[in-house]
Amino acid sequence: LRELDLPKGSRIGIYSTKSIEQVIAILSILSTDYVLVPLTRLLKPEQVEYIIKDCDIKCIITDRLKLESIEEINFDGHIVSYETTHKDIASFEEIFKYYNKPYTCEINGHDNAVITYSFGLTGTPKGIVISHRNLIDSARVVSQYLDLKEGDII
């Protein structure tokens, strides 16, 4: 993502089916100064298009199954695919092969980490902004509630 030369706080969407690659993408974005925007796989194309425009998504990380949907809505930002495709799109495999520079950035607990959208009764989706500190505090509360220990596997 750093090679895309996007400014701090840029929105990065993840639009894919559940997979280990999706987990890697989520954790990768959360460890940067970019903002994760999950695009749930159950969203209709017009809902995805609305979210992309509403929060100004600059890059979408996706899988082969959702790539066609992204092309249908004429997304003009960067696209990264989990798998190698026949198109001129960067893949995880290529990134892992050619990019090995250490990455550092400054993240403040109050910096935005995630923007998730709620489709309420009004029909217009609303973005909910979650900070890095909110994520850590939520994880701490859930860990305490579930009495998770260091060796536990989730």
C-alpha atoms as one frame of an Amber mdcrd trajectory, in Angstrom:
protein
   0.000   0.000   0.000   2.866   2.359   0.758   4.009   2.051  -2.872   0.690
   3.587  -3.967   1.830   6.846  -2.348  -1.532   7.550  -0.730  -1.727  10.257
   1.949  -2.213   9.438   5.636  -5.855   8.713   6.437  -6.700   7.438   2.945
  -9.589   5.001   2.928  -8.811   1.427   1.871 -11.766  -0.851   1.160 -11.809
  -4.609   1.564 -14.429  -6.294  -0.597 -14.097 -10.069  -0.596 -15.294 -13.374
   0.719 -14.025 -14.527   4.111 -10.528 -16.004   3.897  -7.109 -15.950   5.522
  -6.098 -13.376   2.892  -8.908 -11.136   4.131  -7.562 -11.382   7.693  -4.063
 -10.511   6.433  -5.460  -7.503   4.552  -7.416  -6.263   7.588  -4.439  -6.548
   9.935  -2.157  -4.959   7.331  -4.379  -1.905   6.966  -4.841  -1.552  10.723
  -1.052  -1.462  11.146  -0.764   1.534   8.813  -1.930   5.119   8.935  -4.722
   4.317   6.470  -8.381   3.747   7.360 -10.063   0.378   6.792 -13.494   0.408
   5.161 -15.063  -3.070   5.193 -17.344  -3.619   2.213 -19.473  -6.551   3.288
 -19.766  -9.234   0.629 -23.575  -9.144   0.963 -23.832  -5.528  -0.199 -25.526
  -4.771  -3.496 -23.358  -3.068  -6.156 -25.199   0.250  -5.721 -24.526   0.151
  -1.956 -20.834  -0.513  -2.567 -20.723   2.347  -5.057 -22.392   4.680  -2.534
 -19.857   3.822   0.198 -16.899   4.201  -2.189 -18.033   7.702  -3.132 -19.244
   8.736   0.332 -15.942   8.123   2.109 -13.674   8.564  -0.929 -12.078   5.101
  -1.039  -8.708   5.275  -2.834  -7.888   1.550  -3.006  -9.866  -1.691  -2.818
  -8.365  -5.026  -1.821 -10.424  -7.864  -3.229 -10.581 -11.442  -4.431 -11.272
 -12.847  -7.862 -14.988 -13.301  -7.108 -15.614  -9.632  -6.281 -13.279  -8.173
  -8.896 -16.003  -8.226 -11.544 -18.393  -6.315  -9.258 -15.779  -3.613  -8.747
 -15.282  -3.294 -12.497 -19.066  -2.981 -12.998 -19.229   0.128 -10.825 -16.315
   1.773 -12.659 -14.086   2.253  -9.614 -11.221   4.499 -10.708  -8.890   3.983
  -7.728  -6.233   1.349  -7.105  -7.166  -2.341  -6.947  -5.146  -5.081  -5.236
  -6.203  -8.713  -5.636  -5.427 -11.618  -3.327  -4.779 -13.801  -6.379  -2.892
 -13.135  -9.583  -5.319 -12.162 -12.345  -5.047 -11.746 -16.089  -5.598  -8.020
 -15.663  -3.034  -5.343 -14.839  -3.789  -5.534 -11.101  -1.278  -6.027  -8.292
  -1.646  -9.278  -6.351  -0.574 -10.343  -2.864   1.864 -12.797  -4.466   3.606
 -10.048  -6.437   3.704  -7.733  -3.431   5.237 -10.414  -1.196   7.781 -11.269
  -3.896   9.034  -7.767  -4.661   8.384  -5.660  -1.579  10.548  -6.303   1.450
  11.293  -2.834   2.809  10.534  -2.223   6.491   7.438  -0.122   7.061   6.967
   2.437   9.791   4.320   5.039  10.458   3.005   7.135  13.305  -0.374   5.978
  14.623  -2.077   7.875  17.413  -4.772   6.169  19.504  -7.202   8.860  18.415
  -6.480   8.353  14.694  -9.286   6.815  12.671  -8.875   3.069  12.165 -12.149
   1.884  10.611 -15.204   3.354   8.955 -18.049   0.866   8.925 -21.442   1.560
   7.416 -24.848   0.989   8.944 -27.876   0.563   6.723 -30.549   1.888   9.067
 -34.243   2.380   8.623 -33.792   5.576   6.616 -32.239   3.641   3.739 -29.240
   5.955   3.534 -26.090   4.256   4.863 -24.254   6.109   7.583 -20.529   5.860
   8.220 -19.444   5.030  11.770 -15.865   6.040  12.541 -13.870   3.906  14.996
 -10.479   4.994  16.345  -7.494   2.749  17.038  -8.058   3.272  20.756 -11.714
   2.182  20.433 -10.584  -1.042  18.739  -8.034  -1.820  21.453 -10.503  -1.042
  24.256 -13.181  -3.218  22.628 -10.740  -6.110  22.238  -9.712  -5.743  25.882
 -13.343  -5.829  27.094 -14.187  -8.897  24.995 -10.996 -10.661  26.105 -11.847
 -10.038  29.755 -15.457 -11.121  29.289 -14.385 -14.369  27.592 -11.577 -14.811
  30.133  -9.041 -15.251  27.327  -5.498 -16.187  28.290  -2.233 -15.709  26.398
  -2.160 -19.288  25.042  -5.801 -19.353  23.894  -6.529 -19.754  20.196  -9.533
 -18.039  18.675
